[in-house]
Amino acid sequence: MEEVEGSSPPAPTKFMTETSKNSLSLHKHPVLQEIRRRVDGASPQLKLALAIEGGSMRGVVSAGMLAAMESISIAPEVFDAVYASSAGGYNGAYFLSGNCRMGSSIYWENNGPFIDKRRPLRKLPLVNLDFVLDEVMVEHKPLDFQKVVDSKKLYLLATDVNTAKRHIFEPAESPDELRQQLRASSTMPWVAGPPTAIANQLFYDAALTEPVPVDASVEAGFEAVMVLVTRPLESGMTPVNLTTKVLERVSKNRLRKLHPDLAAKSMTLEDRVKRSKLLIEMRDSPGVKPPFIYAVAPEVGSPTVGRIEKNRDSLLAAAQAGYVAIKNTFGVECSGKFITDSWLEDT
């Protein structure tokens, strides 16, 4: 990324030209400054990682964010590593392949056989991961698996059922290994069937232990982490109602049957509230020493979707909310739209 002596300076990118109109676009936050520095072609000063939350169909929000990053020339080469959980791993893979705009359309164009409430009547999981991994990502919206493997940047998270701990996969060495890692990271308990088996280990969705992979990236030594969050951070501050507490207790009882510690170690709603408070604090008051964390999240009041949402308009609105969040973060005028042919365009 260093400029070669005697070479001409890099040509202005859309990111560089549009953000220069607004001096507030960098917010003086070390993470955003490091991103701008790299986009401008300057030498890196901090080890920089991208952390992507998933949340099944709620991952459409982080997909919209990544599509916006593509549109303002924040390319995969800007980041030293990408850490991702659950659906965030699929989004990260399309981002690293250079085609996140197409990948994002899977959420509203190819979700029919993916989530089918009739499947449990046939004693099949509600969610069909085979359809996404073996059909959609191969035939309908082909992912360049080899390009993602060659990047050696994608670190996927899952939950090890045998140890009840978070597991971080090293970057896959083959397309088949990448498919298995993506499956392991997104196998929601019961909803997506039994745990995914890899090398005599059983894995469930990363959401049980680290749905937002911030700790994983910081523990790996990254000094600056940009985090893509799929819900407004302030939404995590709302009180936990009785119904939610009951559902959480039922889930924990089922997890306990798999491993005595799995229920105890899985994240609670109170844990999520604490995480939201910490992310807000580190975004607004980064301090002077690393690690520096900058979380991008939809604005309060933005359209939200659930983990098994299928409504096209709702999914498009949520994707647009993520798209706008990135544009606002970097001070770029947002004219991007999710249009009827399912491609993101700047009009």
CSV table of C-alpha atoms in Angstrom, one decimal:
chain,number,residue,atom,x,y,z
A,1,MET,CA,0.0,0.0,0.0
A,2,GLU,CA,3.0,2.2,0.1
A,3,GLU,CA,3.4,4.6,-2.8
A,4,VAL,CA,6.2,3.7,-5.2
A,5,GLU,CA,8.9,6.3,-5.6
A,6,GLY,CA,8.4,8.1,-8.9
A,7,SER,CA,4.9,6.9,-9.4
A,8,SER,CA,2.0,9.3,-9.9
A,9,PRO,CA,-0.4,9.7,-6.9
A,10,PRO,CA,-3.5,7.5,-6.9
A,11,ALA,CA,-6.4,8.7,-9.0
A,12,PRO,CA,-9.2,10.2,-6.9
A,13,THR,CA,-11.9,7.6,-6.0
A,14,LYS,CA,-15.5,8.3,-5.4
A,15,PHE,CA,-14.8,8.0,-1.6
A,16,MET,CA,-12.0,10.5,-1.8
A,17,THR,CA,-13.8,13.1,-3.9
A,18,GLU,CA,-17.2,12.9,-2.0
A,19,THR,CA,-15.9,12.8,1.5
A,20,SER,CA,-13.5,15.7,0.9
A,21,LYS,CA,-16.7,17.9,0.6
A,22,ASN,CA,-17.3,17.3,4.3
A,23,SER,CA,-14.4,17.7,6.7
A,24,LEU,CA,-16.6,16.2,9.5
A,25,SER,CA,-16.7,12.9,7.6
A,26,LEU,CA,-13.8,11.5,9.5
A,27,HIS,CA,-15.1,12.4,12.9
A,28,LYS,CA,-11.5,12.3,14.1
A,29,HIS,CA,-12.0,8.7,15.1
A,30,PRO,CA,-8.9,6.6,14.8
A,31,VAL,CA,-10.7,3.8,12.9
A,32,LEU,CA,-12.2,6.0,10.3
A,33,GLN,CA,-9.0,7.9,9.9
A,34,GLU,CA,-7.1,4.6,9.3
A,35,ILE,CA,-9.7,3.6,6.7
A,36,ARG,CA,-9.3,7.0,4.9
A,37,ARG,CA,-5.5,6.8,5.1
A,38,ARG,CA,-5.5,3.4,3.4
A,39,VAL,CA,-8.1,4.5,0.7
A,40,ASP,CA,-5.9,7.5,0.0
A,41,GLY,CA,-3.0,5.1,-0.7
A,42,ALA,CA,-1.0,6.1,2.4
A,43,SER,CA,1.0,3.6,4.5
A,44,PRO,CA,-1.1,1.9,7.3
A,45,GLN,CA,-0.5,3.0,10.8
A,46,LEU,CA,-2.8,0.5,12.7
A,47,LYS,CA,-3.7,-3.1,12.2
A,48,LEU,CA,-7.2,-2.9,10.8
A,49,ALA,CA,-10.0,-5.4,11.0
A,50,LEU,CA,-13.6,-5.5,9.9
A,51,ALA,CA,-16.1,-7.3,12.2
A,52,ILE,CA,-19.5,-8.2,10.8
A,53,GLU,CA,-22.6,-9.2,12.7
A,54,GLY,CA,-25.1,-11.6,11.1
A,55,GLY,CA,-28.4,-12.6,12.8
A,56,SER,CA,-29.9,-14.8,10.0
A,57,MET,CA,-32.2,-12.6,7.9
A,58,ARG,CA,-31.2,-9.6,9.9
A,59,GLY,CA,-27.9,-9.9,8.2
A,60,VAL,CA,-29.5,-8.0,5.3
A,61,VAL,CA,-28.6,-4.9,7.2
A,62,SER,CA,-24.8,-5.6,7.2
A,63,ALA,CA,-25.1,-6.7,3.6
A,64,GLY,CA,-26.5,-3.2,2.8
A,65,MET,CA,-23.6,-1.7,4.7
A,66,LEU,CA,-21.0,-3.6,2.7
A,67,ALA,CA,-22.7,-2.7,-0.5
A,68,ALA,CA,-22.4,0.9,0.4
A,69,MET,CA,-18.7,0.4,1.2
A,70,GLU,CA,-18.2,-1.0,-2.3
A,71,SER,CA,-20.0,2.1,-3.8
A,72,ILE,CA,-17.5,4.5,-2.1
A,73,SER,CA,-14.4,2.5,-2.9
A,74,ILE,CA,-13.8,1.0,0.5
A,75,ALA,CA,-12.5,-2.2,-1.0
A,76,PRO,CA,-11.6,-5.5,0.8
A,77,GLU,CA,-7.9,-4.6,0.4
A,78,VAL,CA,-8.4,-1.8,2.9
A,79,PHE,CA,-8.7,-4.4,5.7
A,80,ASP,CA,-6.1,-6.8,7.1
A,81,ALA,CA,-8.7,-9.3,8.2
A,82,VAL,CA,-12.5,-9.8,8.2
A,83,TYR,CA,-14.1,-11.5,11.3
A,84,ALA,CA,-17.7,-12.6,10.9
A,85,SER,CA,-20.5,-14.4,12.7
A,86,SER,CA,-23.4,-16.3,11.2
A,87,ALA,CA,-25.0,-14.6,8.2
A,88,GLY,CA,-22.2,-12.0,8.5
A,89,GLY,CA,-19.9,-14.6,7.2
A,90,TYR,CA,-21.8,-15.0,4.0
A,91,ASN,CA,-21.8,-11.2,3.6
A,92,GLY,CA,-18.1,-11.0,4.3
A,93,ALA,CA,-17.4,-13.7,1.7
A,94,TYR,CA,-19.3,-11.8,-1.0
A,95,PHE,CA,-17.4,-8.6,0.1
A,96,LEU,CA,-14.1,-10.3,-0.2
A,97,SER,CA,-15.1,-11.7,-3.7
A,98,GLY,CA,-15.8,-8.1,-4.8
A,99,ASN,CA,-19.5,-8.7,-5.4
A,100,CYS,CA,-21.5,-7.8,-2.3
A,101,ARG,CA,-24.1,-6.0,-4.2
A,102,MET,CA,-25.2,-9.2,-5.9
A,103,GLY,CA,-24.8,-11.2,-2.7
A,104,SER,CA,-27.1,-8.9,-0.8
A,105,SER,CA,-30.0,-9.6,-3.1
A,106,ILE,CA,-30.1,-13.2,-1.9
A,107,TYR,CA,-32.0,-12.0,1.2
A,108,TRP,CA,-35.1,-10.8,-0.7
A,109,GLU,CA,-34.8,-12.8,-4.0
A,110,ASN,CA,-33.9,-16.3,-2.8
A,111,ASN,CA,-35.4,-16.7,0.6
A,112,GLY,CA,-38.4,-18.9,-0.5
A,113,PRO,CA,-36.9,-22.4,0.0
A,114,PHE,CA,-34.5,-21.1,2.6
A,115,ILE,CA,-37.1,-20.5,5.2
A,116,ASP,CA,-40.2,-22.7,4.8
A,117,LYS,CA,-42.6,-23.1,7.7
A,118,ARG,CA,-43.9,-26.3,6.1
A,119,ARG,CA,-40.6,-28.1,6.4
A,120,PRO,CA,-41.0,-29.0,10.2
A,121,LEU,CA,-44.2,-30.8,9.2
A,122,ARG,CA,-42.0,-33.1,7.2
A,123,LYS,CA,-39.6,-33.4,10.2
A,124,LEU,CA,-37.1,-31.1,8.4
A,125,PRO,CA,-35.4,-28.0,9.8
A,126,LEU,CA,-37.2,-24.7,9.3
A,127,VAL,CA,-34.0,-23.3,7.7
A,128,ASN,CA,-32.5,-25.0,4.6
A,129,LEU,CA,-28.8,-24.2,4.6
A,130,ASP,CA,-28.2,-26.7,1.8
A,131,PHE,CA,-30.3,-24.5,-0.5
A,132,VAL,CA,-28.2,-21.4,0.1
A,133,LEU,CA,-24.7,-23.0,0.1
A,134,ASP,CA,-25.2,-25.6,-2.7
A,135,GLU,CA,-27.7,-23.9,-5.0
A,136,VAL,CA,-28.0,-20.2,-4.5
A,137,MET,CA,-24.3,-19.5,-4.0
A,138,VAL,CA,-23.3,-21.8,-6.8
A,139,GLU,CA,-26.0,-21.3,-9.5
A,140,HIS,CA,-28.2,-18.2,-8.8
A,141,LYS,CA,-25.8,-15.7,-7.2
A,142,PRO,CA,-22.4,-17.5,-7.7
A,143,LEU,CA,-19.8,-16.7,-5.1
A,144,ASP,CA,-16.2,-16.9,-6.2
A,145,PHE,CA,-15.2,-19.2,-3.4
A,146,GLN,CA,-11.6,-19.5,-4.6
A,147,LYS,CA,-11.1,-15.8,-4.5
A,148,VAL,CA,-12.3,-15.7,-0.9
A,149,VAL,CA,-9.9,-18.5,-0.1
A,150,ASP,CA,-7.0,-16.8,-1.8
A,151,SER,CA,-7.6,-13.6,0.2
A,152,LYS,CA,-6.7,-15.5,3.4
A,153,LYS,CA,-8.7,-12.9,5.3
A,154,LEU,CA,-12.0,-14.4,6.4
A,155,TYR,CA,-12.1,-15.6,10.0
A,156,LEU,CA,-15.5,-17.2,10.7
A,157,LEU,CA,-16.8,-17.7,14.2
A,158,ALA,CA,-19.0,-20.6,15.6
A,159,THR,CA,-19.9,-22.2,18.9
A,160,ASP,CA,-18.2,-25.5,19.8
A,161,VAL,CA,-20.9,-27.7,21.2
A,162,ASN,CA,-18.4,-30.0,22.8
A,163,THR,CA,-16.6,-27.3,24.8
A,164,ALA,CA,-19.4,-24.7,25.0
A,165,LYS,CA,-16.9,-22.1,23.8
A,166,ARG,CA,-16.5,-19.7,20.9
A,167,HIS,CA,-14.4,-21.2,18.1
A,168,ILE,CA,-12.6,-19.2,15.5
A,169,PHE,CA,-11.8,-20.9,12.2
A,170,GLU,CA,-8.6,-20.1,10.5
A,171,PRO,CA,-9.1,-18.9,6.9
A,172,ALA,CA,-10.2,-21.8,4.7
A,173,GLU,CA,-7.7,-23.4,2.4
A,174,SER,CA,-10.3,-24.7,-0.1
A,175,PRO,CA,-13.8,-23.9,-1.4
A,176,ASP,CA,-15.2,-27.0,0.2
A,177,GLU,CA,-13.6,-26.0,3.6
A,178,LEU,CA,-15.1,-22.5,3.3
A,179,ARG,CA,-18.6,-24.0,2.7
A,180,GLN,CA,-18.3,-26.1,5.8
A,181,GLN,CA,-17.1,-23.2,7.9
A,182,LEU,CA,-20.0,-21.0,6.6
A,183,ARG,CA,-22.4,-23.8,7.5
A,184,ALA,CA,-21.0,-24.2,11.0
A,185,SER,CA,-21.1,-20.5,11.7
A,186,SER,CA,-24.8,-20.3,10.7
A,187,THR,CA,-26.3,-23.5,12.0
A,188,MET,CA,-28.9,-22.1,14.4
A,189,PRO,CA,-29.8,-24.6,17.1
A,190,TRP,CA,-32.8,-26.7,16.1
A,191,VAL,CA,-34.0,-24.1,13.5
A,192,ALA,CA,-31.3,-25.2,11.1
A,193,GLY,CA,-31.0,-28.8,12.2
A,194,PRO,CA,-28.3,-30.7,14.2
A,195,PRO,CA,-24.8,-29.2,14.8
A,196,THR,CA,-22.4,-29.1,11.8
A,197,ALA,CA,-19.6,-31.7,12.2
A,198,ILE,CA,-16.1,-30.8,11.2
A,199,ALA,CA,-13.1,-33.0,12.1
A,200,ASN,CA,-14.9,-34.7,15.0
A,201,GLN,CA,-16.1,-31.4,16.4
A,202,LEU,CA,-19.7,-30.2,16.5
A,203,PHE,CA,-20.6,-26.6,15.9
A,204,TYR,CA,-23.6,-24.3,16.2
A,205,ASP,CA,-24.2,-20.7,15.2
A,206,ALA,CA,-21.8,-18.1,16.5
A,207,ALA,CA,-24.7,-16.1,17.9
A,208,LEU,CA,-24.6,-18.3,21.0
A,209,THR,CA,-21.2,-17.1,22.2
A,210,GLU,CA,-20.1,-14.1,20.1
A,211,PRO,CA,-22.7,-12.7,17.6
A,212,VAL,CA,-20.7,-9.5,17.1
A,213,PRO,CA,-17.0,-10.6,16.6
A,214,VAL,CA,-15.3,-7.7,18.3
A,215,ASP,CA,-13.5,-9.6,21.1
A,216,ALA,CA,-12.1,-12.1,18.5
A,217,SER,CA,-10.5,-9.4,16.4
A,218,VAL,CA,-9.1,-7.5,19.4
A,219,GLU,CA,-7.7,-10.7,21.0
A,220,ALA,CA,-6.0,-11.4,17.6
A,221,GLY,CA,-4.0,-8.1,18.0
A,222,PHE,CA,-6.0,-5.8,15.8
A,223,GLU,CA,-5.6,-2.2,16.9
A,224,ALA,CA,-8.5,-0.7,14.9
A,225,VAL,CA,-11.8,-2.5,14.3
A,226,MET,CA,-14.8,-1.3,12.3
A,227,VAL,CA,-17.9,-3.1,13.4
A,228,LEU,CA,-21.1,-3.6,11.4
A,229,VAL,CA,-24.0,-4.0,13.7
A,230,THR,CA,-27.5,-5.0,12.4
A,231,ARG,CA,-29.6,-3.3,15.0
A,232,PRO,CA,-29.6,0.3,16.4
A,233,LEU,CA,-27.2,0.2,19.3
A,234,GLU,CA,-29.6,2.1,21.5
A,235,SER,CA,-32.2,-0.6,21.0
A,236,GLY,CA,-30.1,-2.8,23.2
A,237,MET,CA,-30.8,-0.4,26.1
A,238,THR,CA,-34.5,-1.2,26.3
A,239,PRO,CA,-35.7,-3.3,29.3
A,240,VAL,CA,-36.1,-7.0,28.8
A,241,ASN,CA,-39.8,-8.0,28.9
A,242,LEU,CA,-41.2,-11.0,30.6
A,243,THR,CA,-42.0,-12.9,27.3
A,244,THR,CA,-38.4,-12.5,26.1
A,245,LYS,CA,-37.1,-13.8,29.5
A,246,VAL,CA,-39.4,-16.9,29.3
A,247,LEU,CA,-38.2,-17.7,25.7
A,248,GLU,CA,-34.6,-17.3,26.8
A,249,ARG,CA,-35.1,-19.7,29.7
A,250,VAL,CA,-36.7,-22.3,27.4
A,251,SER,CA,-33.8,-22.0,25.0
A,252,LYS,CA,-31.3,-22.4,27.8
A,253,ASN,CA,-33.0,-25.5,29.0
A,254,ARG,CA,-32.7,-27.1,25.6
A,255,LEU,CA,-29.0,-26.0,25.2
A,256,ARG,CA,-28.2,-27.5,28.6
A,257,LYS,CA,-29.2,-30.9,27.3
A,258,LEU,CA,-26.4,-30.6,24.7
A,259,HIS,CA,-23.7,-29.5,27.1
A,260,PRO,CA,-24.1,-28.6,30.8
A,261,ASP,CA,-22.1,-25.3,30.2
A,262,LEU,CA,-23.6,-24.3,26.9
A,263,ALA,CA,-26.6,-22.5,28.4
A,264,ALA,CA,-24.5,-20.8,31.1
A,265,LYS,CA,-21.9,-19.5,28.6
A,266,SER,CA,-24.2,-18.4,25.8
A,267,MET,CA,-25.0,-14.7,25.7
A,268,THR,CA,-28.0,-13.4,27.6
A,269,LEU,CA,-30.0,-10.3,26.7
A,270,GLU,CA,-28.3,-8.5,29.6
A,271,ASP,CA,-25.0,-9.3,28.0
A,272,ARG,CA,-26.2,-7.7,24.8
A,273,VAL,CA,-27.2,-4.6,26.7
A,274,LYS,CA,-23.7,-4.4,28.2
A,275,ARG,CA,-22.2,-4.9,24.7
A,276,SER,CA,-24.3,-2.1,23.3
A,277,LYS,CA,-23.2,0.3,26.0
A,278,LEU,CA,-19.6,-0.6,25.5
A,279,LEU,CA,-19.8,-0.1,21.7
A,280,ILE,CA,-21.4,3.3,22.1
A,281,GLU,CA,-18.8,4.3,24.6
A,282,MET,CA,-15.9,3.2,22.4
A,283,ARG,CA,-17.4,4.9,19.3
A,284,ASP,CA,-18.1,8.2,21.0
A,285,SER,CA,-15.0,8.3,23.3
A,286,PRO,CA,-12.2,6.3,21.6
A,287,GLY,CA,-9.4,7.3,24.0
A,288,VAL,CA,-5.8,7.6,22.9
A,289,LYS,CA,-4.5,4.0,23.0
A,290,PRO,CA,-5.7,1.0,21.0
A,291,PRO,CA,-7.8,-1.0,20.6
A,292,PHE,CA,-10.0,1.5,18.8
A,293,ILE,CA,-13.5,0.3,18.0
A,294,TYR,CA,-16.0,2.1,15.7
A,295,ALA,CA,-19.5,0.5,15.4
A,296,VAL,CA,-21.7,1.4,12.5
A,297,ALA,CA,-25.4,0.7,13.2
A,298,PRO,CA,-28.7,1.7,11.7
A,299,GLU,CA,-30.2,4.9,13.2
A,300,VAL,CA,-32.9,4.6,15.9
A,301,GLY,CA,-36.2,4.3,14.2
A,302,SER,CA,-34.8,2.5,11.1
A,303,PRO,CA,-36.8,-0.4,9.7
A,304,THR,CA,-35.9,-3.6,11.5
A,305,VAL,CA,-36.4,-7.3,10.6
A,306,GLY,CA,-36.4,-10.5,12.6
A,307,ARG,CA,-34.2,-13.6,12.1
A,308,ILE,CA,-36.7,-15.3,9.8
A,309,GLU,CA,-38.2,-12.3,8.0
A,310,LYS,CA,-39.3,-13.1,4.4
A,311,ASN,CA,-41.2,-10.0,3.3
A,312,ARG,CA,-39.4,-8.4,0.4
A,313,ASP,CA,-40.3,-4.8,1.2
A,314,SER,CA,-39.2,-5.1,4.8
A,315,LEU,CA,-35.9,-6.7,3.8
A,316,LEU,CA,-35.2,-4.0,1.2
A,317,ALA,CA,-36.0,-1.3,3.8
A,318,ALA,CA,-33.6,-2.8,6.3
A,319,ALA,CA,-30.9,-3.2,3.7
A,320,GLN,CA,-31.4,0.5,2.8
A,321,ALA,CA,-31.0,1.4,6.4
A,322,GLY,CA,-27.6,-0.3,6.5
A,323,TYR,CA,-26.6,1.4,3.2
A,324,VAL,CA,-27.5,4.8,4.6
A,325,ALA,CA,-25.7,4.2,7.9
A,326,ILE,CA,-22.4,3.7,6.0
A,327,LYS,CA,-22.9,6.8,3.8
A,328,ASN,CA,-23.7,8.9,6.9
A,329,THR,CA,-20.7,7.6,8.7
A,330,PHE,CA,-18.3,8.8,6.0
A,331,GLY,CA,-20.2,12.0,5.2
A,332,VAL,CA,-21.2,10.9,1.7
A,333,GLU,CA,-24.5,12.2,0.3
A,334,CYS,CA,-26.7,9.1,0.1
A,335,SER,CA,-28.6,8.8,-3.2
A,336,GLY,CA,-28.3,5.0,-3.3
A,337,LYS,CA,-31.4,2.9,-3.7
A,338,PHE,CA,-32.3,-0.7,-3.7
A,339,ILE,CA,-34.1,-0.7,-7.1
A,340,THR,CA,-36.6,-3.2,-8.5
A,341,ASP,CA,-34.1,-5.3,-10.4
A,342,SER,CA,-32.4,-5.8,-6.9
A,343,TRP,CA,-29.2,-4.0,-7.7
A,344,LEU,CA,-27.9,-1.1,-5.7
A,345,GLU,CA,-27.4,1.9,-7.7
A,346,ASP,CA,-26.3,5.5,-7.2
A,347,THR,CA,-28.8,7.7,-9.1
